[in-house]
Amino acid sequence: AQKITQTQPGMFVQEKEAVTLDCTYDTSDQSYGLFWYKQPSSGEMIFLIYQGSYDEQNATEGRYSLNFQKARKSANLVISASQLGDSAMYFCAMLRFDGGTSYGKLTFGQGTILTVHP
Amino acid sequence: DGGITQSPKYLFRKEGQNVTLSCEQNLNHDAMYWYRQDPGQGLRLIYYSQIVNDFQKGDIAEGYSVSREKKESFPLTVTSAQKNPTAFYLCASSASGVYNEQFFGPGTRLTVL
């Protein structure tokens, strides 16, 4: 069974500094995808970044980068130059493909609450 | 603007009553999903549908039912059989393809009194 583990219930960072949010996963699948979502206090889920299991380069999206270490089964999110608006819950999720179709089901971790201090 | 709408934002029901949560999308996505989130927890998959008139159980389907009569709509009914229905419910949709990011609606917060 697939499992996502986020070991940091809460993280604090000073504004303008970088922060790393940890995510490890467990799967026997060869093909999978890893996502990071941000959930502000309003509750909406905002997509941040995606990494496919066969992607050799680490994904980057603006201030977000994903440190993908396949052998260690980790997919840590790095946020550079933190902003006050980055304060939110962050979820790591793994996409597992359903029986060879092109649709997948997401398995989420427990989340990490990030607080950015001015 | 394309997106996913969920209504209502807040919902209160008495114990023992069925309640239906609405989810509509205009993204022309084939797949739709329902997730449940409990306080301080991650999301758990309730039901998903890959095509009209077809849907599958997710990890926690007991006490819930869905229908998919139209591509744009995927309502979720929380039945009286659901033992702990108070939670935040999120609907999502995705297009087909290897890379299929799921787009989420704003959610419905259900409270059972």
Short mmCIF file of N, CA and C in Angstrom, two decimals, chain A residues 31 35 37 39 41-47 50 89 91 95-98 101-111, chain B residues 9 30-31 33 35 37 40-43 45 48 50 59 88 90 94-106:
data_model
loop_
_atom_site.label_atom_id
_atom_site.label_comp_id
_atom_site.label_asym_id
_atom_site.label_seq_id
_atom_site.Cartn_x
_atom_site.Cartn_y
_atom_site.Cartn_z
N SER A 31 5.92 3.55 -11.59
CA SER A 31 5.46 4.81 -12.16
C SER A 31 4.52 5.50 -11.18
N PHE A 35 3.19 15.28 -5.67
CA PHE A 35 2.67 16.64 -5.69
C PHE A 35 2.88 17.30 -4.34
N TYR A 37 0.85 20.47 -2.33
CA TYR A 37 -0.26 21.41 -2.31
C TYR A 37 -0.13 22.30 -1.08
N GLN A 39 -2.40 24.68 1.57
CA GLN A 39 -3.76 24.91 2.03
C GLN A 39 -3.77 26.07 3.02
N SER A 41 -5.62 29.07 5.41
CA SER A 41 -6.68 28.92 6.42
C SER A 41 -8.07 28.91 5.79
N SER A 42 -8.21 29.43 4.58
CA SER A 42 -9.51 29.44 3.88
C SER A 42 -9.94 28.03 3.48
N GLY A 43 -9.00 27.10 3.40
CA GLY A 43 -9.35 25.71 3.12
C GLY A 43 -9.11 25.24 1.70
N GLU A 44 -8.95 26.15 0.76
CA GLU A 44 -8.73 25.71 -0.61
C GLU A 44 -7.38 25.03 -0.75
N MET A 45 -7.27 24.12 -1.70
CA MET A 45 -6.01 23.42 -1.97
C MET A 45 -5.40 24.03 -3.22
N ILE A 46 -4.16 24.52 -3.08
CA ILE A 46 -3.48 25.19 -4.17
C ILE A 46 -2.31 24.33 -4.62
N PHE A 47 -2.30 23.95 -5.90
CA PHE A 47 -1.21 23.15 -6.45
C PHE A 47 0.07 23.98 -6.50
N TYR A 50 4.98 19.57 -9.14
CA TYR A 50 4.81 18.15 -9.47
C TYR A 50 6.15 17.55 -9.90
N MET A 89 -0.82 25.41 5.64
CA MET A 89 -0.56 23.99 5.76
C MET A 89 -0.07 23.51 4.40
N PHE A 91 0.84 20.07 2.05
CA PHE A 91 0.63 18.64 1.93
C PHE A 91 1.46 18.07 0.79
N LEU A 95 0.54 10.34 -6.43
CA LEU A 95 -0.45 9.91 -7.41
C LEU A 95 -0.19 8.46 -7.75
N ARG A 96 -1.19 7.64 -7.55
CA ARG A 96 -1.05 6.25 -7.94
C ARG A 96 -2.02 5.99 -9.09
N PHE A 97 -1.53 5.34 -10.11
CA PHE A 97 -2.33 5.14 -11.30
C PHE A 97 -3.26 3.95 -11.14
N ASP A 98 -4.47 4.11 -11.65
CA ASP A 98 -5.53 3.15 -11.40
C ASP A 98 -5.62 2.14 -12.53
N THR A 101 -5.04 2.90 -16.33
CA THR A 101 -5.69 4.05 -16.96
C THR A 101 -4.83 5.28 -16.73
N SER A 102 -5.21 6.35 -17.34
CA SER A 102 -4.44 7.58 -17.19
C SER A 102 -4.96 8.45 -16.07
N TYR A 103 -5.87 7.90 -15.26
CA TYR A 103 -6.36 8.65 -14.12
C TYR A 103 -5.71 8.12 -12.87
N GLY A 104 -5.43 9.01 -11.95
CA GLY A 104 -4.77 8.58 -10.74
C GLY A 104 -5.53 8.98 -9.50
N LYS A 105 -5.19 8.33 -8.42
CA LYS A 105 -5.75 8.64 -7.12
C LYS A 105 -4.63 9.19 -6.23
N LEU A 106 -4.93 10.24 -5.53
CA LEU A 106 -3.94 10.87 -4.67
C LEU A 106 -4.00 10.33 -3.26
N THR A 107 -2.83 10.04 -2.72
CA THR A 107 -2.69 9.71 -1.30
C THR A 107 -1.94 10.85 -0.64
N PHE A 108 -2.52 11.41 0.43
CA PHE A 108 -1.95 12.60 1.06
C PHE A 108 -1.22 12.24 2.35
N GLY A 109 -0.21 13.05 2.66
CA GLY A 109 0.42 12.98 3.97
C GLY A 109 -0.40 13.76 4.98
N GLN A 110 0.09 13.82 6.21
CA GLN A 110 -0.64 14.48 7.30
C GLN A 110 -0.51 15.99 7.26
N GLY A 111 0.46 16.49 6.53
CA GLY A 111 0.63 17.92 6.40
C GLY A 111 1.63 18.51 7.38
N LYS B 9 -21.06 26.49 1.42
CA LYS B 9 -19.76 26.59 2.06
C LYS B 9 -19.81 25.99 3.47
N ASP B 30 -12.74 14.95 -17.28
CA ASP B 30 -13.45 13.68 -17.23
C ASP B 30 -13.56 13.14 -15.81
N ALA B 31 -12.50 13.28 -15.02
CA ALA B 31 -12.45 12.65 -13.71
C ALA B 31 -12.83 13.64 -12.61
N TYR B 33 -13.49 13.79 -8.10
CA TYR B 33 -13.12 13.12 -6.84
C TYR B 33 -13.78 13.82 -5.66
N TYR B 35 -13.03 14.15 -1.45
CA TYR B 35 -12.13 13.89 -0.33
C TYR B 35 -12.76 14.39 0.95
N GLN B 37 -11.56 15.74 4.85
CA GLN B 37 -10.44 16.19 5.68
C GLN B 37 -10.92 16.43 7.10
N GLY B 40 -6.59 19.00 11.27
CA GLY B 40 -5.18 18.68 11.41
C GLY B 40 -4.73 17.45 10.65
N GLN B 41 -5.55 16.97 9.74
CA GLN B 41 -5.23 15.74 9.01
C GLN B 41 -5.12 15.99 7.52
N GLY B 42 -4.60 14.98 6.82
CA GLY B 42 -4.57 15.04 5.37
C GLY B 42 -5.91 14.65 4.78
N LEU B 43 -5.99 14.66 3.46
CA LEU B 43 -7.22 14.33 2.77
C LEU B 43 -7.31 12.82 2.54
N LEU B 45 -9.59 9.88 0.33
CA LEU B 45 -10.46 9.73 -0.83
C LEU B 45 -11.72 8.96 -0.48
N TYR B 48 -14.51 8.35 -6.42
CA TYR B 48 -14.03 9.02 -7.61
C TYR B 48 -14.75 8.48 -8.83
N GLN B 50 -14.40 8.40 -13.18
CA GLN B 50 -13.56 8.67 -14.34
C GLN B 50 -14.37 9.02 -15.57
N ASP B 59 -11.03 5.15 -0.39
CA ASP B 59 -10.54 4.49 0.83
C ASP B 59 -11.55 4.50 1.98
N PHE B 88 -14.52 18.50 6.80
CA PHE B 88 -14.40 19.41 5.66
C PHE B 88 -14.33 18.54 4.41
N LEU B 90 -13.89 18.17 0.30
CA LEU B 90 -13.31 18.81 -0.87
C LEU B 90 -13.58 17.99 -2.12
N SER B 94 -9.91 16.32 -12.60
CA SER B 94 -8.66 16.26 -13.35
C SER B 94 -8.94 15.83 -14.78
N ALA B 95 -8.04 16.22 -15.66
CA ALA B 95 -8.10 15.79 -17.05
C ALA B 95 -7.40 14.45 -17.17
N SER B 96 -7.58 13.80 -18.30
CA SER B 96 -6.85 12.55 -18.54
C SER B 96 -5.41 12.87 -18.90
N GLY B 97 -4.57 11.88 -18.82
CA GLY B 97 -3.17 12.11 -19.15
C GLY B 97 -2.27 11.65 -18.03
N VAL B 98 -1.02 11.41 -18.36
CA VAL B 98 -0.07 10.92 -17.36
C VAL B 98 0.11 11.94 -16.24
N TYR B 99 0.22 13.20 -16.64
CA TYR B 99 0.33 14.26 -15.64
C TYR B 99 -1.04 14.84 -15.45
N ASN B 100 -1.72 14.46 -14.40
CA ASN B 100 -3.08 14.94 -14.21
C ASN B 100 -3.23 15.57 -12.85
N GLU B 101 -2.81 16.81 -12.78
CA GLU B 101 -3.01 17.60 -11.58
C GLU B 101 -4.49 17.66 -11.24
N GLN B 102 -4.80 17.51 -9.97
CA GLN B 102 -6.18 17.63 -9.53
C GLN B 102 -6.43 19.06 -9.07
N PHE B 103 -7.48 19.64 -9.62
CA PHE B 103 -7.90 20.98 -9.24
C PHE B 103 -9.00 20.86 -8.20
N PHE B 104 -8.90 21.65 -7.16
CA PHE B 104 -9.83 21.52 -6.04
C PHE B 104 -10.82 22.67 -5.97
N GLY B 105 -12.02 22.35 -5.46
CA GLY B 105 -12.99 23.36 -5.15
C GLY B 105 -12.71 23.99 -3.80
N PRO B 106 -13.51 24.96 -3.37
CA PRO B 106 -13.27 25.67 -2.11
C PRO B 106 -13.66 24.88 -0.87
#
